[in-house]
Coordinates of C-alpha atoms and ligand atoms in Angstrom, one line a residue:
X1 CA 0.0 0.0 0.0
X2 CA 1.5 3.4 -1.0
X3 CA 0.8 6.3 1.4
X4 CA 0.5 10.0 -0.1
X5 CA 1.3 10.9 2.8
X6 CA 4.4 10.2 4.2
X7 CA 7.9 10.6 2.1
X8 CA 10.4 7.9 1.5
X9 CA 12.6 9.2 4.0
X10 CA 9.5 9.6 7.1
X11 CA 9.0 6.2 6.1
X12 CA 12.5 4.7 6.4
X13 CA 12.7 7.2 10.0
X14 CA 9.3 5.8 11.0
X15 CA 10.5 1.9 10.3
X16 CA 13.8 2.2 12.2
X17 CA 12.5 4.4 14.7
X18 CA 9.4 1.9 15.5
X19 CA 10.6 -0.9 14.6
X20 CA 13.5 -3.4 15.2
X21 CA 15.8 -4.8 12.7
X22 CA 16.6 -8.5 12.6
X23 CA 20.3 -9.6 13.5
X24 CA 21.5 -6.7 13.8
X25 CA 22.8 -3.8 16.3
X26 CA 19.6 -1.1 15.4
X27 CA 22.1 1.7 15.4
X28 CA 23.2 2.5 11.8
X29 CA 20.5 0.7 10.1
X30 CA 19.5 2.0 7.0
X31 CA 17.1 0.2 4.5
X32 CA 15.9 0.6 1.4
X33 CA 12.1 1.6 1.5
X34 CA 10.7 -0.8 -1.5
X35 CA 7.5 -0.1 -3.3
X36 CA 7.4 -2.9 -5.7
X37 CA 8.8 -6.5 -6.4
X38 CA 7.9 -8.4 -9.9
X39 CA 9.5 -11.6 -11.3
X40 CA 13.4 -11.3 -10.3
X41 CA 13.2 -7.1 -9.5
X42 CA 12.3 -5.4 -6.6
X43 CA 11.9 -1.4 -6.8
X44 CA 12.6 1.3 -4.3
X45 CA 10.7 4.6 -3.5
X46 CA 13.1 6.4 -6.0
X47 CA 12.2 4.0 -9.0
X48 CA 15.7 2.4 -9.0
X49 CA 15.3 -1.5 -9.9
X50 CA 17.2 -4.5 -8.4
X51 CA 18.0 -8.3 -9.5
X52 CA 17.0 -9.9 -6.6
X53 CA 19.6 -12.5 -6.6
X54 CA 19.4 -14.1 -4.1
X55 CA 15.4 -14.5 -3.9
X56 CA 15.1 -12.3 -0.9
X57 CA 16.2 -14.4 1.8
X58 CA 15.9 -17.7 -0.4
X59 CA 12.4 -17.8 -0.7
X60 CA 10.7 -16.1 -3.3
X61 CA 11.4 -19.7 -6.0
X62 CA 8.4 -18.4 -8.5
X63 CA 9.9 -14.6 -8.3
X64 CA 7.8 -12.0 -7.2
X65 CA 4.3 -11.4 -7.4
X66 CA 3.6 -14.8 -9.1
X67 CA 0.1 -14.4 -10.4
X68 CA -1.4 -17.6 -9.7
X69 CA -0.3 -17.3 -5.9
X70 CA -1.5 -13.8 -5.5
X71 CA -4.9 -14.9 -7.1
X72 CA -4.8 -18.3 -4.9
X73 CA -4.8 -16.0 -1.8
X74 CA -7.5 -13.6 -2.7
X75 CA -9.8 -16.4 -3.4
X76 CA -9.4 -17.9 -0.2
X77 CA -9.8 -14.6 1.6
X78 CA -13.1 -14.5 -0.2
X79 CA -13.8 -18.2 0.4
X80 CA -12.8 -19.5 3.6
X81 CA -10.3 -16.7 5.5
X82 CA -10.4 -18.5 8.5
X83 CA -11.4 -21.8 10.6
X84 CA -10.0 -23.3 13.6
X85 CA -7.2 -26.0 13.2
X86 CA -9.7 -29.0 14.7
X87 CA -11.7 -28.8 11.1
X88 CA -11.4 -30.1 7.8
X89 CA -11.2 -27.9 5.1
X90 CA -11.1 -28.8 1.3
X91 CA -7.7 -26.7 1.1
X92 CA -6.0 -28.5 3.5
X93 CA -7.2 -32.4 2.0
X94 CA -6.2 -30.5 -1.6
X95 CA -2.6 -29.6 -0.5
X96 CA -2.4 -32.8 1.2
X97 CA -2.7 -34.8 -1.8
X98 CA -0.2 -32.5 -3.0
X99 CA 2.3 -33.1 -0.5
X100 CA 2.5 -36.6 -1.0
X101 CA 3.2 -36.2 -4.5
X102 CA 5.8 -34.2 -4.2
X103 CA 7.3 -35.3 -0.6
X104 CA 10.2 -37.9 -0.3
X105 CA 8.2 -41.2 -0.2
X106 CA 6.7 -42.4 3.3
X107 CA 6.7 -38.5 4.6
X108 CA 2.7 -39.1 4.7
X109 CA 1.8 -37.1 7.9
X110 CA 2.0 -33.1 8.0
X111 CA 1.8 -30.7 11.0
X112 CA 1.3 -26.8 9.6
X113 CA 3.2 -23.8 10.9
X114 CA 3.2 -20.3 9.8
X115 CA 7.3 -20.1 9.7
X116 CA 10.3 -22.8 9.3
X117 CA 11.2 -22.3 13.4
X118 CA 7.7 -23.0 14.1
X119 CA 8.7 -26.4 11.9
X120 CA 11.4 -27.1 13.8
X121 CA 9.9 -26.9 17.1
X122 CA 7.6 -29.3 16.5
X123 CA 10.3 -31.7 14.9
X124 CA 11.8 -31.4 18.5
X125 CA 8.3 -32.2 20.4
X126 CA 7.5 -34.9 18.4
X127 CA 10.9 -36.5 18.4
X128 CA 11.1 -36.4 22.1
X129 CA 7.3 -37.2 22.4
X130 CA 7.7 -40.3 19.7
X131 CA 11.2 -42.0 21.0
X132 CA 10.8 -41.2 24.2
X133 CA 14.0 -39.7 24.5
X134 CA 16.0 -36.1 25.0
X135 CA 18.9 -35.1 23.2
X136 CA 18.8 -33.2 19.5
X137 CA 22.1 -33.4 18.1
X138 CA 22.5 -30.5 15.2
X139 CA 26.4 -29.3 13.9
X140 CA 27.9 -26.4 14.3
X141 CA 27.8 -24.8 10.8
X142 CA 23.8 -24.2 11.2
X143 CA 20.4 -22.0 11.5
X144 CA 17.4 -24.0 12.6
X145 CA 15.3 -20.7 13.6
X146 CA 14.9 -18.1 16.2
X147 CA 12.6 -18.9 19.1
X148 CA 14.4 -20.8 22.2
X149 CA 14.3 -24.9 21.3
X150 CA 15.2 -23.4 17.7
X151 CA 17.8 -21.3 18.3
X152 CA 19.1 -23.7 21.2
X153 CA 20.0 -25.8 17.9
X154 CA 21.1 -23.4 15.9
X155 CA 24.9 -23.6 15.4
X156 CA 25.6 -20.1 14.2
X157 CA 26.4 -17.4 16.0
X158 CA 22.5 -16.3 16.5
X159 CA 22.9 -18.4 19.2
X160 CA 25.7 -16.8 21.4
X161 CA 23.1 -14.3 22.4
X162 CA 21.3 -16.7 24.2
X163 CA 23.6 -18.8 26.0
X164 CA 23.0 -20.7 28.3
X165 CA 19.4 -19.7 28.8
X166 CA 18.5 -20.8 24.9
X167 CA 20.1 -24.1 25.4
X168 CA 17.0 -26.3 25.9
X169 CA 18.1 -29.4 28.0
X170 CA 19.9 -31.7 25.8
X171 CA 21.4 -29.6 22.6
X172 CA 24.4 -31.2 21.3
X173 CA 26.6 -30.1 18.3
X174 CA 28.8 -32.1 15.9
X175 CA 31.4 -31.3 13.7
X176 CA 29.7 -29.9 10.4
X177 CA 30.5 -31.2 6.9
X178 CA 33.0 -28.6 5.2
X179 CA 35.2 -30.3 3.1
X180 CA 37.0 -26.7 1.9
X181 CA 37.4 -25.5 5.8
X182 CA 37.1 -29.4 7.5
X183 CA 36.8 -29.1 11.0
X184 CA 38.3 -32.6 11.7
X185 CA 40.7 -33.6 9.4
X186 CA 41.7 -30.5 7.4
X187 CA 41.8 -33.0 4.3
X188 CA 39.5 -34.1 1.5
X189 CA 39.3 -36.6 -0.3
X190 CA 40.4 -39.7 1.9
X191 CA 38.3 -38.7 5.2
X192 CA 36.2 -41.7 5.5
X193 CA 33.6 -39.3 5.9
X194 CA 34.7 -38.7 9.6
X195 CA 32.0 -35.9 10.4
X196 CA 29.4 -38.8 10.2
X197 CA 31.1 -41.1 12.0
X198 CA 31.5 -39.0 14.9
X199 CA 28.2 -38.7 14.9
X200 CA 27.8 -42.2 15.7
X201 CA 30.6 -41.8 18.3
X202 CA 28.5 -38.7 19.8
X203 CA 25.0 -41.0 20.2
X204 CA 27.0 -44.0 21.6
X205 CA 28.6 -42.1 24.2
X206 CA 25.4 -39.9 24.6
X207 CA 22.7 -42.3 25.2
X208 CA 19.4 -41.1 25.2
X209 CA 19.5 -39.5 21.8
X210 CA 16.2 -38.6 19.9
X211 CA 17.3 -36.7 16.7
X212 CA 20.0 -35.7 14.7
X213 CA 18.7 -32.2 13.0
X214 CA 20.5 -31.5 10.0
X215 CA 20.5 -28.7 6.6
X216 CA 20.7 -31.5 4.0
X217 CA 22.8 -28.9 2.2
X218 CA 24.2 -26.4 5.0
X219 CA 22.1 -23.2 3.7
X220 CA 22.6 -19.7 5.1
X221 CA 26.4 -20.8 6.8
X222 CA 28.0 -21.6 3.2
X223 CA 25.6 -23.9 0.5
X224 CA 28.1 -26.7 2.4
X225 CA 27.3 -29.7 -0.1
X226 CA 28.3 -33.2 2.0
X227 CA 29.9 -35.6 -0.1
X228 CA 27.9 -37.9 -1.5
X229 CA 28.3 -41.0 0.9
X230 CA 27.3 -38.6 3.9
X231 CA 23.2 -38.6 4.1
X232 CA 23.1 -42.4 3.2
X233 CA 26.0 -43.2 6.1
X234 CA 24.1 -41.0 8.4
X235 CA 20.6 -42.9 7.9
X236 CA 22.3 -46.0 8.3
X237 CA 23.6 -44.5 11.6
X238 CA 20.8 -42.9 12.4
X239 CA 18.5 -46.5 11.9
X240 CA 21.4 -49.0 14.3
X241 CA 20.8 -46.4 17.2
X242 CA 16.9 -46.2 16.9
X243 CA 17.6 -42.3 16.0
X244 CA 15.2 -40.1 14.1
X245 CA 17.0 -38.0 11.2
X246 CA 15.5 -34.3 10.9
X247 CA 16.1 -33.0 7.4
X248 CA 15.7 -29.5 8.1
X249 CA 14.9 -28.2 4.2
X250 CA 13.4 -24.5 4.9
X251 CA 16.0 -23.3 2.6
X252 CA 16.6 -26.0 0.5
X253 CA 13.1 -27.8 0.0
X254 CA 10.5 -26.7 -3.5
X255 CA 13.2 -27.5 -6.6
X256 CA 16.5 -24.9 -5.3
X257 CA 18.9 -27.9 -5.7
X258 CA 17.4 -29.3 -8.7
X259 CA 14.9 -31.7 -6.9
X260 CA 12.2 -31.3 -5.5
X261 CA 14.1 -31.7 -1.7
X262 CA 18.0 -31.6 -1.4
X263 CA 17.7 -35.4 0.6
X264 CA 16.4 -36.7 -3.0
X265 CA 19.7 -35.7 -4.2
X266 CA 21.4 -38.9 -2.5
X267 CA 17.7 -40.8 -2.5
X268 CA 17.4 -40.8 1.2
X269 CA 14.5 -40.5 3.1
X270 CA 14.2 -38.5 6.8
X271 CA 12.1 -39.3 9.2
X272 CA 10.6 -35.9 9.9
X273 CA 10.7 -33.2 7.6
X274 CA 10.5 -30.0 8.1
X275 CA 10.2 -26.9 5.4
X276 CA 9.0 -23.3 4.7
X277 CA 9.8 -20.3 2.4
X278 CA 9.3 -21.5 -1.2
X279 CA 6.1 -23.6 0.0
X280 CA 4.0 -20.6 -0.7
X281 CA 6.9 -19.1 -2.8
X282 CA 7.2 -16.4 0.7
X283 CA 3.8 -14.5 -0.3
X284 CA 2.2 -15.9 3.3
X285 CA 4.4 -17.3 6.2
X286 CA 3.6 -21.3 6.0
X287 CA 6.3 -24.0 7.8
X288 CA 5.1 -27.9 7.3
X289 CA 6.8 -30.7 9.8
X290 CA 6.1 -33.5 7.5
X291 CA 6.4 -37.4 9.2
X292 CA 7.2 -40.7 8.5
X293 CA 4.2 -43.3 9.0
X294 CA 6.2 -44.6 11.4
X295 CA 6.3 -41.3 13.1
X296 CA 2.8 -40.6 12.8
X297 CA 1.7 -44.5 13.8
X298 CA 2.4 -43.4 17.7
X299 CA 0.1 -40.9 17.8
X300 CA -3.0 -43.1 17.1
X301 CA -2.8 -43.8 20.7
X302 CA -0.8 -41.4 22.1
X303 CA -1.7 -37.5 23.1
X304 CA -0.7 -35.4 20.0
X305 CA 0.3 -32.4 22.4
X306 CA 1.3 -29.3 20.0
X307 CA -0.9 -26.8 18.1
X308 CA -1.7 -23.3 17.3
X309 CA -4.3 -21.5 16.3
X310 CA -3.0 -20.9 13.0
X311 CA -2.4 -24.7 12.4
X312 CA -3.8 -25.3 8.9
X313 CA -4.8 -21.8 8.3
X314 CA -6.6 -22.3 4.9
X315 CA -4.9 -18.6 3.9
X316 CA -1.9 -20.1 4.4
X317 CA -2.5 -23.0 2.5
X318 CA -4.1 -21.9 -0.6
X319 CA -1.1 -20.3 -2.0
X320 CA 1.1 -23.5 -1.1
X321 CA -1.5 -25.2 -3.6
X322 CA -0.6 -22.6 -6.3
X323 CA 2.9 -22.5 -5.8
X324 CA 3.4 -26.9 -6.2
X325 CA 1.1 -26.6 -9.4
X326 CA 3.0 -23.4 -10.6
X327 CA 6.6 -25.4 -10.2
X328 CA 5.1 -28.4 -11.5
X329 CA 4.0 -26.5 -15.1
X330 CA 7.6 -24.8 -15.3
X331 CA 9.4 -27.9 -14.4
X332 CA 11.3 -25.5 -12.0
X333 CA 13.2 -28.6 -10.4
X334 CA 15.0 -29.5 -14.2
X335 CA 15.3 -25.4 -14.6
X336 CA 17.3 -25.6 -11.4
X337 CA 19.8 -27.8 -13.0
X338 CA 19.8 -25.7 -16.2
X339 CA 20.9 -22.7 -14.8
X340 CA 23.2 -23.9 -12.2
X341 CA 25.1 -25.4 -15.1
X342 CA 25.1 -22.2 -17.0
X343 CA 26.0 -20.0 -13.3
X344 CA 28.6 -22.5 -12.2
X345 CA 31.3 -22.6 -15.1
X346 CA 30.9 -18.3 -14.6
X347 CA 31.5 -18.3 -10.8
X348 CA 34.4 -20.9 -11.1
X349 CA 35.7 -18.1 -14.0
X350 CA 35.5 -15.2 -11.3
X351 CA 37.8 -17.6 -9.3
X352 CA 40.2 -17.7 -12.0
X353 CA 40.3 -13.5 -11.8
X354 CA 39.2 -12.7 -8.3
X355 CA 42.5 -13.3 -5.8
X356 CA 39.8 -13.0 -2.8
X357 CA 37.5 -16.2 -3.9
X358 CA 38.5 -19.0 -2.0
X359 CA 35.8 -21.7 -2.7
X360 CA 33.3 -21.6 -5.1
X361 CA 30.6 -24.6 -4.6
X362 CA 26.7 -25.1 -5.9
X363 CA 24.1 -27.6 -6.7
X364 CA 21.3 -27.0 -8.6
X365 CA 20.7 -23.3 -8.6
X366 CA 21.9 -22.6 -4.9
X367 CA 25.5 -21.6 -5.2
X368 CA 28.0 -19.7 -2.6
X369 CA 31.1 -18.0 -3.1
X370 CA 33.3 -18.2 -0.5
X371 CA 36.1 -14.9 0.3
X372 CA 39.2 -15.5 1.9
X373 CA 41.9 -12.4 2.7
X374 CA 44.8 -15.9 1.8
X375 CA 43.8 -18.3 -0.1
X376 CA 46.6 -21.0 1.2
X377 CA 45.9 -20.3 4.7
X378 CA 42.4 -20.0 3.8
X379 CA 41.5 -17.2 6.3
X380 CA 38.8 -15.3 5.8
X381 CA 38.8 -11.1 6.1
X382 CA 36.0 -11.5 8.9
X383 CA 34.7 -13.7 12.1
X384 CA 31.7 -14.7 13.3
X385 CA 32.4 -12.8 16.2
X386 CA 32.9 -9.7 14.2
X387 CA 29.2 -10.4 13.0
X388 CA 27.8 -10.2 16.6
X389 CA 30.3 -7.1 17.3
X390 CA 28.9 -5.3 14.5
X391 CA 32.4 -4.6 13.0
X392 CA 32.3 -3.5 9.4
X393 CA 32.3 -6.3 7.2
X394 CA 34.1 -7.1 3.9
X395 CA 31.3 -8.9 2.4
X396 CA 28.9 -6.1 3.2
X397 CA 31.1 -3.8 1.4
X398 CA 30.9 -5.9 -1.6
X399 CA 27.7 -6.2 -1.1
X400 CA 26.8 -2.6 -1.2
X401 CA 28.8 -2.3 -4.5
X402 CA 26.7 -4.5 -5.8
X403 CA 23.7 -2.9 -4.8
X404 CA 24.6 0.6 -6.0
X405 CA 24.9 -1.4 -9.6
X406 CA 21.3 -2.7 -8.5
X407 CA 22.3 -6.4 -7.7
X408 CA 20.9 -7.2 -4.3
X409 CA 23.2 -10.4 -3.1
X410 CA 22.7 -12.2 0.6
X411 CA 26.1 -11.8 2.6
X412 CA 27.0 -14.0 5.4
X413 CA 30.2 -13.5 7.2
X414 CA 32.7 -14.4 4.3
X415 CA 30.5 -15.8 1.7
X416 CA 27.7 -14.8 -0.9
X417 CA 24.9 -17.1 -1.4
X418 CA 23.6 -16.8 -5.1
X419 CA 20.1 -18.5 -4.9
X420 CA 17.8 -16.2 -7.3
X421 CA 13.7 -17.0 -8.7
X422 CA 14.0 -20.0 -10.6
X423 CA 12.4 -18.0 -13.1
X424 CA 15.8 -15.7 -13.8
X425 CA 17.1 -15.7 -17.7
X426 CA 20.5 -16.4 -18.4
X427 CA 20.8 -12.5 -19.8
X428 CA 19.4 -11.8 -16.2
X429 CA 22.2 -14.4 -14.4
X430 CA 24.8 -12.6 -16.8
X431 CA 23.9 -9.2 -15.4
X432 CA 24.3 -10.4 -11.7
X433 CA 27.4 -12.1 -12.5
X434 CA 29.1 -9.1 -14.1
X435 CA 28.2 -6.7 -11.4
X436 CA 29.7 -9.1 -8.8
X437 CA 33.0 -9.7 -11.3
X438 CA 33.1 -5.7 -10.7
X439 CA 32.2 -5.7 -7.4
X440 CA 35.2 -8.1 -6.1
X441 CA 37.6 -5.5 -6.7
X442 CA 37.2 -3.9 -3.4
X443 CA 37.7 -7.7 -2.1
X444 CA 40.6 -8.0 -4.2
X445 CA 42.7 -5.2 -2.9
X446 CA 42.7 -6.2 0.9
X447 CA 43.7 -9.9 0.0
X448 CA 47.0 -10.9 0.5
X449 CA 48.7 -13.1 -2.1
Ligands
PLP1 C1 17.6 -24.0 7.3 C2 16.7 -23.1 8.0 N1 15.9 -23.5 9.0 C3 15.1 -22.7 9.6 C4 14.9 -21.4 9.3 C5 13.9 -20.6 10.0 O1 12.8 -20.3 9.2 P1 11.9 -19.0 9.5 O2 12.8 -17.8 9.3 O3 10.8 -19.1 8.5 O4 11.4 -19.1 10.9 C6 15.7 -20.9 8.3 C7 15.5 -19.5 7.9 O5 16.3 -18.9 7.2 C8 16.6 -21.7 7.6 O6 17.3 -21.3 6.6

């Protein structure tokens, strides 16, 4: 909604004044007031148009304002706006038909949030509730969300905020799976996948182990791709011990890696499931924690105790109806692998230039590029800590290049994570790439060799 009221810059006083900014200090926050966002552009108040390249944060798979989601939603607002969770609605026996379809095979059983934390939490509660048991393991190199169980398993440094009165009883973390940085072995290939097998070590030594939460493909904390004997050794693990496997696919999930979920990648199947963002391609918050029949079988005579009152909001669900049938007609998981194969040989070719890019690594169209100050020591010109501190950051300086060339880009600490609409043209992906090529060059003169 425009107001003719207020000018750009009441509204941007107005928004920071009032209102908080997410990870981040609130001093010094200046965002861009945005009017308008269609298929791979969003628009400021001044007219100016960016390449959203990295799909907002990841989400926005169809690109914006995808007309058969926006029409989805305003025909349930006429229809059916809201009911209570304890009802069935032809919406929610419509997307469930949909789900199974499109779901890893056995995830037959679905709990609705409105957001990917929301998910995750109740991955947790019925983990615990169906083994039994405590413990969560999750890795270090992680986000699993923002409220406390969430961010209790989150192994960023979103956490550190909350220590120790986010750790929910029983939080472990294991070593991540980063063959460019490894935190075990500093080696790859020849590891004998040690990152999973510790995790074995951790639930033997444990003991009362429910879940092992994981990012099939490590999202926000670097597009870390395991190798491809890691999800199949960790089921195996995960099935000796009596273990449930969380795939934790917010990011990942709806076609970004080139299937329809990152686990289909290496054919394995998770016992719980849990995803947001692309299910209604962003346009309404909507998290699903899909189960395993297994999963589900112990609730037929045991109390189901979670809810909300926007469980199975049919608003919410609509649009995820829209959005499966809109990446179903535009094949968006094979268009995934089309344009990661025409992005990747161009990132590996900024490599080749760019003194400051350390790793470059994708699958599907979900790439990162990863900046390091020395590329044989492999340091990188920023911390995690420097995050939380609010020092200036390298990436964000590259970032803001790129935006003043109109390429909006997510930063992380010392990587870029290049996940656009699946809908982007290669002339578009060329565009995005050049003004990152140019961009660099402020990365480029503080490296060191
Ligand atoms: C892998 C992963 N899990 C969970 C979340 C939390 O989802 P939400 O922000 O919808 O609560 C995110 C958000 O970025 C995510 O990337």
């Amino acid at each position: 909604m425009q107001s003719e009221s207020l000018s750009s810059a009441e509204v941007k006083q107005i928004t920071t004044k009032y209102t908080y900014g997410t990870w981040r200090r609130q001093k010094g926050w200046n965002p861009v007031h945005v009017v308008d966002a269609e298929d791979c552009y969003f628009t400021d108040a001044d007219g100016k148009k960016y390449l959203d390249f990295s799909a907002q944060l990841m989400c926005v798979t169809l690109g914006h304002k995808n007309k058969a989601v926006i029409q989805a939603i305003q025909d349930q607002a006429r229809d059916l706006a809201y009911v209570g969770p304890g009802w069935a609605t032809t919406i929610r026996a419509e997307l469930a038909k949909r789900l199974v379809e499109v779901l890893p095979k056995g995830l037959t059983k679905y709990f609705f949030t409105t957001s990917g934390t929301e998910a995750n939490e109740a991955a947790f509660k019925i983990a615990r509730m169906c083994t039994g048991k405590t413990k969560i393991i999750s890795r270090y190199r992680s986000y699993h969300g923002s409220t406390m169980g969430s961010i209790a398993a989150t192994g960023d440094p979103r956490r550190w905020a909350m220590e120790p009165a986010g750790k929910i009883p029983g939080v472990i973390f294991a070593p991540e799976v980063n063959c460019y940085k490894c935190p075990i072995l500093h080696t790859y290939p020849g590891c004998g996948i040690a990152c999973a097998e510790y995790i074995e070590h951790m639930i033997a030594n444990e003991s009362d182990v429910a879940a092992v939460i994981l990012e099939p493909v490590v999202g926000t904390n670097g597009v870390l791709i395991p190798p491809k004997e890691y999800l199949p050794r960790l089921r195996q693990i995960c099935d000796k011990h009596g273990v449930l496997m969380i795939a934790d696919e917010v990011m990942t999930g709806w076609c970004r890696t080139g299937k329809w979920f990152a686990v289909d990648n290496w054919g394995v199947v998770p016992d719980i499931l849990t995803t947001a963002k692309g299910i209604t391609n962003a346009a309404i918050p909507l998290g699903l924690c899909a189960t395993s029949e297994k999963v589900a079988s112990y609730f037929e005579d045991h109390f189901f105790s979670h809810g909300h009152t926007y469980e199975a909001h049919p608003l919410t669900l609509a649009p995820a109806i829209a959005s499966i049938d809109e990446m179903k007609r535009l094949n968006l998981a094979a268009r995934a692998v089309e344009l990661g194969a025409y992005i990747g040989p161009k990132l590996h070719a900024l490599k080749e230039k760019h003194r400051s890019i350390g790793e470059v690594r994708g699958i599907g169209m979900f790439w990162a590029v990863e900046l390091v100050k020395n590329r044989k020591t492999k340091a990188g010109f920023n911390t995690m800590a420097d995050k939380v501190a609010g020092t200036p950051l390298l990436v964000d300086k590259v970032a803001a290049k790129m935006m003043a060339s109109g390429v909006y880009m997510q930063a992380w600490v010392s990587h870029f994570v290049i996940a656009p609409p699946l809908i982007i043209t290669e002339k578009e992906i060329d565009a995005g790439v050049a003004a990152f090529d140019e961009a660099l060059s402020v990365a480029d003169a503080e490296a060191e060799n």
